Short mmCIF file of N, CA and C in Angstrom, two decimals:
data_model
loop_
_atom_site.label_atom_id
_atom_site.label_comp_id
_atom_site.label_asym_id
_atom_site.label_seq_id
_atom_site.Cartn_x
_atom_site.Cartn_y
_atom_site.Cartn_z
N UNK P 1318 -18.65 -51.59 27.63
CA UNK P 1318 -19.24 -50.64 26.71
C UNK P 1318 -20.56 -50.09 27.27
N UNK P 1319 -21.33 -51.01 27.54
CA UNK P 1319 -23.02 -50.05 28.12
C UNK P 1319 -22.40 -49.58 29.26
N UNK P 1320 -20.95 -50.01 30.38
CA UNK P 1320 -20.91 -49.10 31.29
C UNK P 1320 -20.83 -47.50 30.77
N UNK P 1321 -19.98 -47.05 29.73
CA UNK P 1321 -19.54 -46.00 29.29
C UNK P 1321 -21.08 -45.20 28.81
N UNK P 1322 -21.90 -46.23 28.68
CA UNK P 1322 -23.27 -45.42 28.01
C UNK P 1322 -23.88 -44.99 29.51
N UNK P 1323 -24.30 -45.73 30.34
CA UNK P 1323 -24.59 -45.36 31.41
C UNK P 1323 -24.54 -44.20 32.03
N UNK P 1324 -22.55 -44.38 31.87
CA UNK P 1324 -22.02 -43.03 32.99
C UNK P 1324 -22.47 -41.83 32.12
N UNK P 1325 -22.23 -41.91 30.59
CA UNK P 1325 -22.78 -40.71 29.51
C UNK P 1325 -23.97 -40.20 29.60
N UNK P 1326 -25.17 -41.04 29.82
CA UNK P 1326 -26.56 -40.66 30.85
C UNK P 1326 -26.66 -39.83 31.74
N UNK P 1327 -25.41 -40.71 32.81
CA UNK P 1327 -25.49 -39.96 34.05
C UNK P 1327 -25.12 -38.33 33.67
N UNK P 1328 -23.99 -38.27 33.41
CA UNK P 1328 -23.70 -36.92 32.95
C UNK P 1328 -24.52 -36.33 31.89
N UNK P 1329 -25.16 -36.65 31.60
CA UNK P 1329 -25.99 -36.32 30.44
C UNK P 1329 -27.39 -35.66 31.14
N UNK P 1330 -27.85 -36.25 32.22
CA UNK P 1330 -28.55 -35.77 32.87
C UNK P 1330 -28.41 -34.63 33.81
N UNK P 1331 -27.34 -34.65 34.06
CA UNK P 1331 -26.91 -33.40 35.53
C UNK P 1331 -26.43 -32.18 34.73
N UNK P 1332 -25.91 -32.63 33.31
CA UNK P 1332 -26.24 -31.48 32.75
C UNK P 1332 -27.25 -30.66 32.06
N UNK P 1333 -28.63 -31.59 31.88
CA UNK P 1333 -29.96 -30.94 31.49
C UNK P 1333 -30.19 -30.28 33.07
N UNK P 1334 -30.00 -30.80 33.91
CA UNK P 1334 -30.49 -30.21 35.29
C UNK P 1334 -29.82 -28.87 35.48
N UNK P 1335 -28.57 -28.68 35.43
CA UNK P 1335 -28.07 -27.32 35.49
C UNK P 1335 -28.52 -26.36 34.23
N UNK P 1336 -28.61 -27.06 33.20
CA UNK P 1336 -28.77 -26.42 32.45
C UNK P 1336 -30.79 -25.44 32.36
N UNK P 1337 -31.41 -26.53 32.68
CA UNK P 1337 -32.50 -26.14 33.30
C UNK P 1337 -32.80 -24.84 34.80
N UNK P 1338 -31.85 -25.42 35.38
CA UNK P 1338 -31.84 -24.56 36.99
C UNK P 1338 -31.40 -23.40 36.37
N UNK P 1339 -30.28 -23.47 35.41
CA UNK P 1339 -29.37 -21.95 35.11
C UNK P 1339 -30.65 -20.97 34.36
N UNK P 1340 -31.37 -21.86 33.45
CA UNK P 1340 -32.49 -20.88 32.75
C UNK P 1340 -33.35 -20.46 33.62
N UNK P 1341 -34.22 -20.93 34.50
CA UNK P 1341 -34.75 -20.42 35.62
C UNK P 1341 -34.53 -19.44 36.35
N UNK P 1342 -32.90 -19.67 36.57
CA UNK P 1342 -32.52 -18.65 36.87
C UNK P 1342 -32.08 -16.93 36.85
N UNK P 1343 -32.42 -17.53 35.43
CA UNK P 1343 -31.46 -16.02 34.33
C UNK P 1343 -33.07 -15.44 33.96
N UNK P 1344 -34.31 -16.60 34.05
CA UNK P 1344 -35.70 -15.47 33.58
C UNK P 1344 -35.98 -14.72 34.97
N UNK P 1345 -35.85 -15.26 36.14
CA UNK P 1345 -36.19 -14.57 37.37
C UNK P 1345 -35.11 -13.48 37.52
N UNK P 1346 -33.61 -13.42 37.22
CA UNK P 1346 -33.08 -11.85 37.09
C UNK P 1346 -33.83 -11.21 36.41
N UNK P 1347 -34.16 -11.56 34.80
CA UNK P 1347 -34.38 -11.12 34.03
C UNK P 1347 -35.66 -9.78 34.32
N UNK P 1348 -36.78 -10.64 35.31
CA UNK P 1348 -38.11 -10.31 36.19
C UNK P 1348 -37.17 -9.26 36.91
N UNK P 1349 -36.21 -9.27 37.82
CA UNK P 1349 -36.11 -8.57 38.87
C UNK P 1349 -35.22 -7.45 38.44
N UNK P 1350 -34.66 -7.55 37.28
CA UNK P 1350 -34.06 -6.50 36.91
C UNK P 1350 -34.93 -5.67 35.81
N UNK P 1351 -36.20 -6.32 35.17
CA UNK P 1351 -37.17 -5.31 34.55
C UNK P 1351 -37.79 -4.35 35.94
N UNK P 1352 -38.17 -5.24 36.52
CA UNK P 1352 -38.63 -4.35 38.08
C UNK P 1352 -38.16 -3.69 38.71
N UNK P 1353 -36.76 -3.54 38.85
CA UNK P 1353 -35.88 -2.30 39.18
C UNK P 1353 -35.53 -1.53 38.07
N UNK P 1354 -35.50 -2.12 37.33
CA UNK P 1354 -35.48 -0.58 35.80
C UNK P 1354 -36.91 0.49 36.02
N UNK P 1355 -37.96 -0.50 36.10
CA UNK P 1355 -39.61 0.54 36.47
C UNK P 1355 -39.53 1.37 37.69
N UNK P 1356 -38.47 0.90 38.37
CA UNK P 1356 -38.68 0.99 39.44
C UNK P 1356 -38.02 2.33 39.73
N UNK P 1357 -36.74 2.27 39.18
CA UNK P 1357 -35.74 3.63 39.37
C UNK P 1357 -36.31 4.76 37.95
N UNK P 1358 -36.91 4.22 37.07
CA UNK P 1358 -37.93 5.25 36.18
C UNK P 1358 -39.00 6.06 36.85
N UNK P 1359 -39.53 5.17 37.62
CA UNK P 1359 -40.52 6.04 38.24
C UNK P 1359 -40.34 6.90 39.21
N UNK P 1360 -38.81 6.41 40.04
CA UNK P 1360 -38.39 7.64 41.26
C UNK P 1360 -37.54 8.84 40.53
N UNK P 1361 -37.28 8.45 39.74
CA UNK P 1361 -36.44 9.58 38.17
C UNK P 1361 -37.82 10.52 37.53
N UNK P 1362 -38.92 9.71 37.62
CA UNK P 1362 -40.38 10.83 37.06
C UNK P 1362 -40.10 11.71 38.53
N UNK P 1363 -40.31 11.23 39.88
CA UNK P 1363 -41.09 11.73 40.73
C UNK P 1363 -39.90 12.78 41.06
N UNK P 1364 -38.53 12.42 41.46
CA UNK P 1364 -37.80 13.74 41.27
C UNK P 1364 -37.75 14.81 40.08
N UNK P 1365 -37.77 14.19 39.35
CA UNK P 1365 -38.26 15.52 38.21
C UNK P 1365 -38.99 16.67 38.78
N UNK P 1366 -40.00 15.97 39.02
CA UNK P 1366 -41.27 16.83 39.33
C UNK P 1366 -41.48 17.54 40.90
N UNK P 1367 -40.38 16.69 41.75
CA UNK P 1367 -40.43 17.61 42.68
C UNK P 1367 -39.34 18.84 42.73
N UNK P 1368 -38.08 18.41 41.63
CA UNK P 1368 -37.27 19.35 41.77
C UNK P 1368 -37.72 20.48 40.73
N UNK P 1369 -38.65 20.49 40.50
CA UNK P 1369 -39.56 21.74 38.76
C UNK P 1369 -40.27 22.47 39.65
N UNK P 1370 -40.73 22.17 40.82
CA UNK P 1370 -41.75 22.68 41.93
C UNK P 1370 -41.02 23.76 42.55
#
């Protein structure tokens, strides 16, 4: 019986770890895809304005 608790730990743990790594992961897209949204807004201002010229 405490083996079964053990191994439930074990797995219990490797899934806070992915589950941790996966959030980490999804706020740094989250960063890099706000930064390419600013990013293609601002080359969308600057053609505007060169194609009005």
């Amino acid at each position: 019986m405490e083996a079964m608790g053990i191994i439930g730990f074990i797995f219990g743990l490797a899934g806070l770890s992915y589950a941790t790594t996966a959030k980490n992961d999804i706020a740094k897209l989250k960063i890099e895809f706000e930064d390419f949204k600013a990013s293609l807004e601002a080359s969308d201002k600057s053609n505007k304005n060169n194609s009005s010229e």
